[in-house]
Tab-separated table of C-alpha atoms in Angstrom:
chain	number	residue	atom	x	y	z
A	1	UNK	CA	209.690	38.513	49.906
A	2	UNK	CA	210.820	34.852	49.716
A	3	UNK	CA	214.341	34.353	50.193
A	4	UNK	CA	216.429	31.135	49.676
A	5	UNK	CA	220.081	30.788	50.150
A	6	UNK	CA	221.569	27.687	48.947
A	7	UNK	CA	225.485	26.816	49.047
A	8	UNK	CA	228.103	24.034	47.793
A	9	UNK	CA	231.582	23.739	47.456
A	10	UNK	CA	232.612	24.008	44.037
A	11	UNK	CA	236.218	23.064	43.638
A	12	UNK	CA	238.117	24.844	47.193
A	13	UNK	CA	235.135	27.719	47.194
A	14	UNK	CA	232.293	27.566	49.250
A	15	UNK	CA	229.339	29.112	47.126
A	16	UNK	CA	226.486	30.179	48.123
A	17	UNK	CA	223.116	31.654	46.158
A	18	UNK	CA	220.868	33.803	47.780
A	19	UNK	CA	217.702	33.776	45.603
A	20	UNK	CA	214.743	36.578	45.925
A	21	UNK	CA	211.628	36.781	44.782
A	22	UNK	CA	209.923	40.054	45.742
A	23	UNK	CA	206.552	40.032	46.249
A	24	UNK	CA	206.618	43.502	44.674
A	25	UNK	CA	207.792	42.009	41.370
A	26	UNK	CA	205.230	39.763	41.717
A	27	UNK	CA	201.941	41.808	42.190
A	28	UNK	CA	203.380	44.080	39.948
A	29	UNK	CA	202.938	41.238	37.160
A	30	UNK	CA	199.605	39.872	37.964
A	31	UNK	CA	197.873	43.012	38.807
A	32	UNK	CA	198.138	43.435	35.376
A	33	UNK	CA	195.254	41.726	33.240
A	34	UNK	CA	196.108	38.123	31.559
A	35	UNK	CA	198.776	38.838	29.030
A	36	UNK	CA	199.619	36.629	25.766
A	37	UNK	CA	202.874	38.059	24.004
A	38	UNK	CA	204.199	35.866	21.157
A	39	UNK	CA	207.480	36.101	19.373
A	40	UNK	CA	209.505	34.813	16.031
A	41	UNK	CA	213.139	34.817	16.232
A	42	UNK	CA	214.820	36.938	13.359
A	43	UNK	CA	216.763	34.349	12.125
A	44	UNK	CA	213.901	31.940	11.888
A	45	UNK	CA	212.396	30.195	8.917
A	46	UNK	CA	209.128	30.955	7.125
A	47	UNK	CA	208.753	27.744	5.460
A	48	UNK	CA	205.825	25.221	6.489
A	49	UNK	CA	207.218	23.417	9.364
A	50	UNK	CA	209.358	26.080	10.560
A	51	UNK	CA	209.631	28.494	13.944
A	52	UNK	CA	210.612	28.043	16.977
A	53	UNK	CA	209.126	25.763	19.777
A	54	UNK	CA	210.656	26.732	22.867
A	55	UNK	CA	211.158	24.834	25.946
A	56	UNK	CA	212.236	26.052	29.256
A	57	UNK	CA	212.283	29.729	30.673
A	58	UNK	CA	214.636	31.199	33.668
A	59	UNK	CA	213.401	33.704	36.274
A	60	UNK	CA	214.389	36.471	34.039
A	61	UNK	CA	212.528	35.580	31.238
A	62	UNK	CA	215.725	33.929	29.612
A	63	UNK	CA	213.942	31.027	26.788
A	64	UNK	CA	215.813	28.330	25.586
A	65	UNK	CA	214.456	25.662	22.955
A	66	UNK	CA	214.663	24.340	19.329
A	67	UNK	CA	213.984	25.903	16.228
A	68	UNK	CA	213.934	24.970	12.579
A	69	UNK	CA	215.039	27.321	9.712
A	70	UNK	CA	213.778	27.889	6.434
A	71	UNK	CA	215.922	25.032	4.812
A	72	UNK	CA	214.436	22.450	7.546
A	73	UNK	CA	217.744	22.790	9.662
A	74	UNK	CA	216.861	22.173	13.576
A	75	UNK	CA	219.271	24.261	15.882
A	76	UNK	CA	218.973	25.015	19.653
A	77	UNK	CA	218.217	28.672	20.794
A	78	UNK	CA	218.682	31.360	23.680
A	79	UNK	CA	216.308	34.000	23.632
A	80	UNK	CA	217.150	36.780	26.120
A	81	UNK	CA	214.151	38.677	28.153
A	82	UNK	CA	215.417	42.054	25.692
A	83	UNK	CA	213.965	39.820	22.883
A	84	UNK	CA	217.464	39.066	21.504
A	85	UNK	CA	218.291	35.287	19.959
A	86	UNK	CA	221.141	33.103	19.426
A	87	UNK	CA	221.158	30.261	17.515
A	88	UNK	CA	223.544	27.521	18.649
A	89	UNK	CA	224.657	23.753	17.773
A	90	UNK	CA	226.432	21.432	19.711
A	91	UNK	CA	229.744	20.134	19.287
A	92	UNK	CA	230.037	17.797	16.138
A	93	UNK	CA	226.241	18.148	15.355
A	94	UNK	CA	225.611	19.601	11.805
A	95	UNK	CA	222.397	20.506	11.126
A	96	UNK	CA	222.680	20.155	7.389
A	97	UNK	CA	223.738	16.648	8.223
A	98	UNK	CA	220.501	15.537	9.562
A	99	UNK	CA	221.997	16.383	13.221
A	100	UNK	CA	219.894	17.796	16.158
A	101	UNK	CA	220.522	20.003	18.640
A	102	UNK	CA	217.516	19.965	21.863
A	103	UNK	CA	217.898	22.164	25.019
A	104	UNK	CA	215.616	21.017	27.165
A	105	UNK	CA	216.290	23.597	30.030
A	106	UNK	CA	217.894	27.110	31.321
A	107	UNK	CA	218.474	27.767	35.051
A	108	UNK	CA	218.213	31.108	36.426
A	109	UNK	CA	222.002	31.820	35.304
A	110	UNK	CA	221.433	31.253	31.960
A	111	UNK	CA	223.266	27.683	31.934
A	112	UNK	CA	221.191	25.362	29.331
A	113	UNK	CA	221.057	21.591	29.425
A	114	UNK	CA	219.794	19.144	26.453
A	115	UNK	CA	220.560	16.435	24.409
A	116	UNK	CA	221.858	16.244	20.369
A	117	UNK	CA	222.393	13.940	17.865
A	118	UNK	CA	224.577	13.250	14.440
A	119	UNK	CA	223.022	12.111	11.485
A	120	UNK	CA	222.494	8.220	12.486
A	121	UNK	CA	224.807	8.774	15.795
A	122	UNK	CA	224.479	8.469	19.243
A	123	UNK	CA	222.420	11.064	21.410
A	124	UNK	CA	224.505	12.929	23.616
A	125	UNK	CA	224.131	15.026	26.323
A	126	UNK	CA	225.054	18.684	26.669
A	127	UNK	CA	225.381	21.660	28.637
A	128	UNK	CA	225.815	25.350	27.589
A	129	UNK	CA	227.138	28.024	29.592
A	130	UNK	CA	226.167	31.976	29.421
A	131	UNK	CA	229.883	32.710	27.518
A	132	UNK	CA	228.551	30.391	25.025
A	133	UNK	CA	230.343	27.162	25.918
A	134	UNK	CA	229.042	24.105	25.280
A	135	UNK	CA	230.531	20.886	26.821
A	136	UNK	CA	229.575	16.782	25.992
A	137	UNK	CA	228.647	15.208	28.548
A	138	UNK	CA	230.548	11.856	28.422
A	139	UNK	CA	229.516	8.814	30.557
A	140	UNK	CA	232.516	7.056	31.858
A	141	UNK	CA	233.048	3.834	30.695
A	142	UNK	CA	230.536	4.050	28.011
A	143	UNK	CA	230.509	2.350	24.732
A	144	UNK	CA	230.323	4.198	21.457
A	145	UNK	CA	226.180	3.357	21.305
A	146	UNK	CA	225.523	5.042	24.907
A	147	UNK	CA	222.663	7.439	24.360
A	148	UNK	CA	222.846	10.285	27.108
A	149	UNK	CA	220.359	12.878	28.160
A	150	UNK	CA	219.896	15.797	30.362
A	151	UNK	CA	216.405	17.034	31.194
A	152	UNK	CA	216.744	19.551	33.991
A	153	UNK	CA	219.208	21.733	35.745
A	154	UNK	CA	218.906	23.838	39.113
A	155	UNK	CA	220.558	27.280	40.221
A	156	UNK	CA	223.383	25.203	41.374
A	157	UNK	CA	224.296	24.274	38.302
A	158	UNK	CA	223.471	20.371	38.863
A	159	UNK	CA	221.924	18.956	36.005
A	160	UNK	CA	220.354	15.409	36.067
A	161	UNK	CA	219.248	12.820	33.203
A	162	UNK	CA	219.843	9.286	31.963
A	163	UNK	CA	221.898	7.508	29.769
A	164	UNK	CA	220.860	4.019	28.011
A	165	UNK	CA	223.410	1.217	28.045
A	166	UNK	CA	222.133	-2.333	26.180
A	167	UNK	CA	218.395	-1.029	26.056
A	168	UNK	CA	218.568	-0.636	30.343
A	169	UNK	CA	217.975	2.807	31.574
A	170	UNK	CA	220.342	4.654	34.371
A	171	UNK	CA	219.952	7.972	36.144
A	172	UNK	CA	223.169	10.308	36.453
A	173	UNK	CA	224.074	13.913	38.215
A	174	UNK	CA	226.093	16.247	36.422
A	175	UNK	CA	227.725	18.908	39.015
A	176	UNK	CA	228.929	22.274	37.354
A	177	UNK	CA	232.149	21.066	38.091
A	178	UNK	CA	232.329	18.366	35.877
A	179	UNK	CA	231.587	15.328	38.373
A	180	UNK	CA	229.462	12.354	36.887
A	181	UNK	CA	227.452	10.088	39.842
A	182	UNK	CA	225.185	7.447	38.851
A	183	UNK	CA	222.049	7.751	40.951
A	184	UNK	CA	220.293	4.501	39.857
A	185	UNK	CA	216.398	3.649	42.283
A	186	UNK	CA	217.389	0.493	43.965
A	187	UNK	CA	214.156	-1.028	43.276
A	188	UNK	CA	215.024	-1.345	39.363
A	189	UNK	CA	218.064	-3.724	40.708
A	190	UNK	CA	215.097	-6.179	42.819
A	191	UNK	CA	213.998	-7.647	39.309
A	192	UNK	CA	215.767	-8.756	36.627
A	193	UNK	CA	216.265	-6.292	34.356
A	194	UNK	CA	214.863	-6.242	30.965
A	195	UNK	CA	214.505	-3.998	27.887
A	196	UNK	CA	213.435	-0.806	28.308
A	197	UNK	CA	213.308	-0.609	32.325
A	198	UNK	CA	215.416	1.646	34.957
A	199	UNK	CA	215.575	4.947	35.670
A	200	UNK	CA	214.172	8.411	34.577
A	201	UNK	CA	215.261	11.836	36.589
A	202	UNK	CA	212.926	14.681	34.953
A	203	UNK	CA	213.611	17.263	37.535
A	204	UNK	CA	215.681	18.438	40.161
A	205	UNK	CA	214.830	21.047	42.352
A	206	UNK	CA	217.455	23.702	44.551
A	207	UNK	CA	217.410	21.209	47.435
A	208	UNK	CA	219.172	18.437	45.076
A	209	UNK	CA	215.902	16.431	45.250
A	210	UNK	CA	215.298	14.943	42.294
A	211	UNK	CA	211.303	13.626	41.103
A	212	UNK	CA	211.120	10.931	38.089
A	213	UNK	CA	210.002	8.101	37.169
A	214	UNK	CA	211.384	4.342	37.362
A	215	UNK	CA	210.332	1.860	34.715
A	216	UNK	CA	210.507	-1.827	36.748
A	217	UNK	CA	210.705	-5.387	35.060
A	218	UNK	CA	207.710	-7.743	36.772
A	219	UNK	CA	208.848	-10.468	34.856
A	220	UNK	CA	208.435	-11.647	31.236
A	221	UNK	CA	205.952	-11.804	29.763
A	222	UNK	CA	204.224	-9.061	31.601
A	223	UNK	CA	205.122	-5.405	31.066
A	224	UNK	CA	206.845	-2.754	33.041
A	225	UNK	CA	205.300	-1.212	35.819
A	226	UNK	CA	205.860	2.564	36.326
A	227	UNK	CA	206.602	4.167	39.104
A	228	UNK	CA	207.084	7.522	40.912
A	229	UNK	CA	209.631	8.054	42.949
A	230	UNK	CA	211.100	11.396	44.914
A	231	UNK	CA	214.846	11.116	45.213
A	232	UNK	CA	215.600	13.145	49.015
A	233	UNK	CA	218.702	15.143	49.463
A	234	UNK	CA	220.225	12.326	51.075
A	235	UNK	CA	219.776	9.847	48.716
A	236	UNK	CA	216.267	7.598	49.821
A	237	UNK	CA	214.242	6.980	47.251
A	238	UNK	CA	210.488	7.523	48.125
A	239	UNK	CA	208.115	5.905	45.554
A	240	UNK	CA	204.296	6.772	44.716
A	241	UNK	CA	201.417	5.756	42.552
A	242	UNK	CA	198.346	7.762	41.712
A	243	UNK	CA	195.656	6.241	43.061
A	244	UNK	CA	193.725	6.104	40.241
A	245	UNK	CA	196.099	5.062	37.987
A	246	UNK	CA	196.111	1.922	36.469
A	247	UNK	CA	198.410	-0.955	37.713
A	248	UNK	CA	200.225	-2.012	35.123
A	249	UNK	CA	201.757	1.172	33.533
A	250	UNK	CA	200.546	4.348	35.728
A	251	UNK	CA	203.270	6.447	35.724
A	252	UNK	CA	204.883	9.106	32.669
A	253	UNK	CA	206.878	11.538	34.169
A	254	UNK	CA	206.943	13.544	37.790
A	255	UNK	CA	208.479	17.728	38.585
A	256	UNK	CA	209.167	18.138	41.973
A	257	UNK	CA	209.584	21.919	42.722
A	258	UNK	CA	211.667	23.931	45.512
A	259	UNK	CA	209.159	23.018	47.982
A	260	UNK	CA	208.950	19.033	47.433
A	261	UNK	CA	205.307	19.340	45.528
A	262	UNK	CA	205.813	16.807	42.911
A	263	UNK	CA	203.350	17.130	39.705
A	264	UNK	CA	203.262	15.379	36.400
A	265	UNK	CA	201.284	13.137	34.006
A	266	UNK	CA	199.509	9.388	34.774
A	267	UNK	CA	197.862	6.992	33.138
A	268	UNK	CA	194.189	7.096	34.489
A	269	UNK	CA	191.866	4.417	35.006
A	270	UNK	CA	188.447	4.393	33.163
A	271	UNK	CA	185.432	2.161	32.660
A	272	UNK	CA	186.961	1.335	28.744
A	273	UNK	CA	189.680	-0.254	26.914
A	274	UNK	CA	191.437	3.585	26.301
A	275	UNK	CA	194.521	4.988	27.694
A	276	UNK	CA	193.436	8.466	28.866
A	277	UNK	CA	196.636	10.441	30.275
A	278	UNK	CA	195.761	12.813	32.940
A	279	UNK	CA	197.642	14.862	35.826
A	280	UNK	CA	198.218	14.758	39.219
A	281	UNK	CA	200.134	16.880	42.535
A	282	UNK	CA	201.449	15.187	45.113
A	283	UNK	CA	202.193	16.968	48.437
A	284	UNK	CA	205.116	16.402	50.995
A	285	UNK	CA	203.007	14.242	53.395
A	286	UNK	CA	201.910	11.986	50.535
A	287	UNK	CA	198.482	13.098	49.596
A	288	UNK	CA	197.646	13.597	45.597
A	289	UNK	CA	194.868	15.532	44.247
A	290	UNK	CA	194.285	14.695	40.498
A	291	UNK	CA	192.852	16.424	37.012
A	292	UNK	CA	192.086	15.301	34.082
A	293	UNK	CA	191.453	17.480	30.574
A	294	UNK	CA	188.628	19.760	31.026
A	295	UNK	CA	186.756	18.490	27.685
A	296	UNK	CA	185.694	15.477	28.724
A	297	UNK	CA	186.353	12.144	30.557
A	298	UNK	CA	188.118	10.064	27.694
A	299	UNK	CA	190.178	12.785	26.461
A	300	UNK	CA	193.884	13.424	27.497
A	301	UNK	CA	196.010	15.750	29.564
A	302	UNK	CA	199.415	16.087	30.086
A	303	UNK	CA	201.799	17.983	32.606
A	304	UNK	CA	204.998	19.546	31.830
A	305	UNK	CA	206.082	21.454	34.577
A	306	UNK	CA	205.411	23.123	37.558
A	307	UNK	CA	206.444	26.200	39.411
A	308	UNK	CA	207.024	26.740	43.520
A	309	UNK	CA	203.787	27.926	43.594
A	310	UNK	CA	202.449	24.952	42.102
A	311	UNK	CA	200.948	26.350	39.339
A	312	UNK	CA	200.843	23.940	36.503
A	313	UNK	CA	201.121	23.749	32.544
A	314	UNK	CA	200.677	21.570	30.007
A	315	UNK	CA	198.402	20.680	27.076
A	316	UNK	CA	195.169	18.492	27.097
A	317	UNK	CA	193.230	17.640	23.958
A	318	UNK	CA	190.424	19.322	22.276
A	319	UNK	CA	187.058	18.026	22.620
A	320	UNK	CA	186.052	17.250	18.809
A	321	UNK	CA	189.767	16.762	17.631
A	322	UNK	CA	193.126	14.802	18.469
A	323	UNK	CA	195.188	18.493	18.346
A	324	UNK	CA	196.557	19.719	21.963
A	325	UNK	CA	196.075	23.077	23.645
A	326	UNK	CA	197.909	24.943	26.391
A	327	UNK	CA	196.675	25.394	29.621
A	328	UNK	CA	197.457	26.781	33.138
A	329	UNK	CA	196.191	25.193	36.404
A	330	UNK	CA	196.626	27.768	39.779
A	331	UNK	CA	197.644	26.160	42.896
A	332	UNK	CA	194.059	26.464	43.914
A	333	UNK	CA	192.798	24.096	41.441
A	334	UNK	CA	191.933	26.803	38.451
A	335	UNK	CA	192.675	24.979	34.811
A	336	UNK	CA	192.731	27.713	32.321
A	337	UNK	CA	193.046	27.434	28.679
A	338	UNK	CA	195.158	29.617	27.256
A	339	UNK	CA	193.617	31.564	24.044
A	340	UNK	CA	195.433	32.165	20.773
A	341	UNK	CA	194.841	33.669	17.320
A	342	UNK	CA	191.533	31.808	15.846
A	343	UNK	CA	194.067	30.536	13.073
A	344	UNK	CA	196.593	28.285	16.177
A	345	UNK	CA	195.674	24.877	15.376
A	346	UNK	CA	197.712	23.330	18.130
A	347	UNK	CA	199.330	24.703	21.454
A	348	UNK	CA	201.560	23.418	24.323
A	349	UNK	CA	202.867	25.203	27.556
A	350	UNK	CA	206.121	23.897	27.668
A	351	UNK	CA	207.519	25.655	31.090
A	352	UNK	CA	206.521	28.178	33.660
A	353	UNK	CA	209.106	29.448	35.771
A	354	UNK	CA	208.029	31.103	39.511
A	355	UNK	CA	206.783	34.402	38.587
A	356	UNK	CA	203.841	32.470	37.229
A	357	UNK	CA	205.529	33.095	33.089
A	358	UNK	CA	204.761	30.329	31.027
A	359	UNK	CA	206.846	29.907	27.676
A	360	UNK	CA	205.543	27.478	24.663
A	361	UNK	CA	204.448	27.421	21.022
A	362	UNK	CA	201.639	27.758	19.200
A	363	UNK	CA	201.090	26.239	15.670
A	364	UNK	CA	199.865	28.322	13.144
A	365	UNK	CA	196.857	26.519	10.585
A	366	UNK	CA	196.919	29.587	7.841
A	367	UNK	CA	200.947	29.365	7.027
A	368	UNK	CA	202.009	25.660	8.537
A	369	UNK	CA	204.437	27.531	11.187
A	370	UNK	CA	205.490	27.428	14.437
A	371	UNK	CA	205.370	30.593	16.755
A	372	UNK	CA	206.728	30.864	20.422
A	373	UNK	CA	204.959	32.754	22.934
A	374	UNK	CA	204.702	33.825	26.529
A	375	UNK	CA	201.630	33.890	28.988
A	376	UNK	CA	201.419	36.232	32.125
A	377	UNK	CA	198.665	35.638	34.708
A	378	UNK	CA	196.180	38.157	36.659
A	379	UNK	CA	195.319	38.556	39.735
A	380	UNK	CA	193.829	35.541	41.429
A	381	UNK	CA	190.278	37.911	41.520
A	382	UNK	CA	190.280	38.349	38.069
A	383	UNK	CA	190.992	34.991	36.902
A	384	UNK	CA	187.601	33.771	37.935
A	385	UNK	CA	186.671	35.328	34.614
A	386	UNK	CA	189.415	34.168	32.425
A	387	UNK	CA	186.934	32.482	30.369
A	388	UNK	CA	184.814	34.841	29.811
């Protein structure tokens, strides 16, 4: 059983999480063979185009993500592990209007963070709470343009993301109670700033460390030059390339989980002119071990998450086409692609949370919709003949 207690003073309470995992739980799940279960919600649409497309998943099974109605309306959804959905919008978004709602992730309390926008507005950052809540998050001093995001949000309820003032990018926390703190890398401040430069927080893990990327100005004319970077508990910034990345623009995005593994998606090098995306891991003591797509050298991969095992999932691209399919790498270097109805035409793992679950959609060639679905693993013996 892995146990991790975590605590923070939230107003005058001291609070304190005590998370388990039981290995019984576990084995339970993957002695059980590979397991694809896929899933509509009721109060979907059936039109081309439509169906949900989730994009996070809690310990429980708890899926958040977007989905689009019959009338091409967009809304944000929970999904509880009973199979029960709720369609939701955030404040002052109308989907009829052209606005957006985007959940980008649930923690294992069922709080959801994302990002919506009005018709021709500003993006803004949200976050949802089990009663149903749903506050703005509002950057202070900001200008009407501001454009806020959230991308992830821990057990704590601390959510991170960026906002974009004048076209320059800036990391921020977002504590459950309510307290804004700009957490800007340092390095973006040794060059002069430029369009489309700063900082990018993807993740941030029960520790408060935070894994992203940073997006640094070299100097007209030359481009950016991305970065990796680990944000510690205390505040250091610790940056990383890939090794075989390219130099000029290397880095896309970066997960760290619970126990400071950081994985995501680079830009590799290869012997021609052709941006190939691939993944990597990166361990505590600095060492990576890379992957690229399993169909071939010049085609592309790319990372979405990772769990505490360090099991990984993403999408790479098929060998004869440019359409995307899901797949799950183990912790002990396994990339499996995950298998769908001869009709899916396109696939992408979204999220896995640490029981090994992934959650994603699956698009659907024969009627032009979009269908979530969930993927359990097996046991690590009978994976060696998942492809079979």
């Amino acid at each position: 059983m892995r146990i991790s207690i975590h605590c923070q003073k939230i107003a005058n309470f001291q609070v304190c999480t005590v998370l388990f995992i039981f290995v019984a739980l576990t084995l339970s799940m993957t002695a059980s063979p590979q397991k694809l279960t896929m899933f509509d919600l009721p109060n979907a649409g059936a039109a081309p185009g439509s169906g949900p497309q989730p994009t996070g998943i809690n310990i429980f099974g708890a899926i958040t993500g977007i989905v689009v109605d019959n009338h091409n309306y967009l809304h944000g959804f929970i999904r509880t592990p009973e199979g029960e959905s709720t369609l939701f919008d955030a404040p002052g978004i109308d989907p009829q209007q052209n606005g957006a709602t985007i959940p980008t992730a649930i923690n294992d309390f069922g709080v959801i963070v994302g990002w919506a926008f009005p018709d021709g507005g500003p993006v803004r950052a949200f976050r949802r709470m089990p009663d149903g809540t749903i506050t703005t998050i509002k950057v202070p001093g900001a200008t009407p343009y501001t454009q806020t995001y959230l991308y992830s949000i821990n057990d704590f309820g601390v959510a991170t993301g960026k906002f974009d003032s004048n076209g320059i990018m800036h990391a921020f926390r977002y504590s459950l109670d309510g307290k804004f703190t700009e957490i800007d890398d340092p390095e973006v401040g040794m060059n002069p700033p430029i369009l489309d430069t700063g900082t990018i927080p993807y993740s941030i893990n029960n520790h408060g460390e935070i894994g992203g990327v940073v997006l640094v100005s070299i100097g007209s004319p030359f481009p950016s030059a991305n970065h990796g970077f680990l944000r510690t508990r205390k505040g250091e910034f610790i940056h990383f390339d890939v090794p075989e990345g390219i130099d000029s623009f290397s880095m896309i995005n970066a997960y760290v989980n619970d126990r400071g593994v950081v994985a995501g998606t680079y830009v590799a090098q290869q012997a021609v002119d052709h941006d190939v995306t691939a993944g990597f891991q990166r361990s505590p003591d600095g060492s990576f071990i890379v992957f690229a797509a399993p169909t071939g050298p010049l085609k592309n991969l790319w990372v979405n998450a990772l769990n505490f095992e360090g099991t990984t999932t993403g999408f790479f691209e098929d060998a004869t086409t440019i359409f995307d399919h899901a797949f799950v790498r183990f912790d002990d270097g396994r990339l499996v692609p995950i298998r769908f109805p001869s009709s899916e035409e396109e696939s992408v793992g979204a999220a896995i949370n640490d029981r090994g679950i992934v959650v994603g959609w699956w698009f659907d060639s024969t009627t032009s919709t979009y269908h979530g679905y969930t993927w359990s693993p097996r046991r690590h013996d009978e994976n060696e003949h998942a492809d079979d």
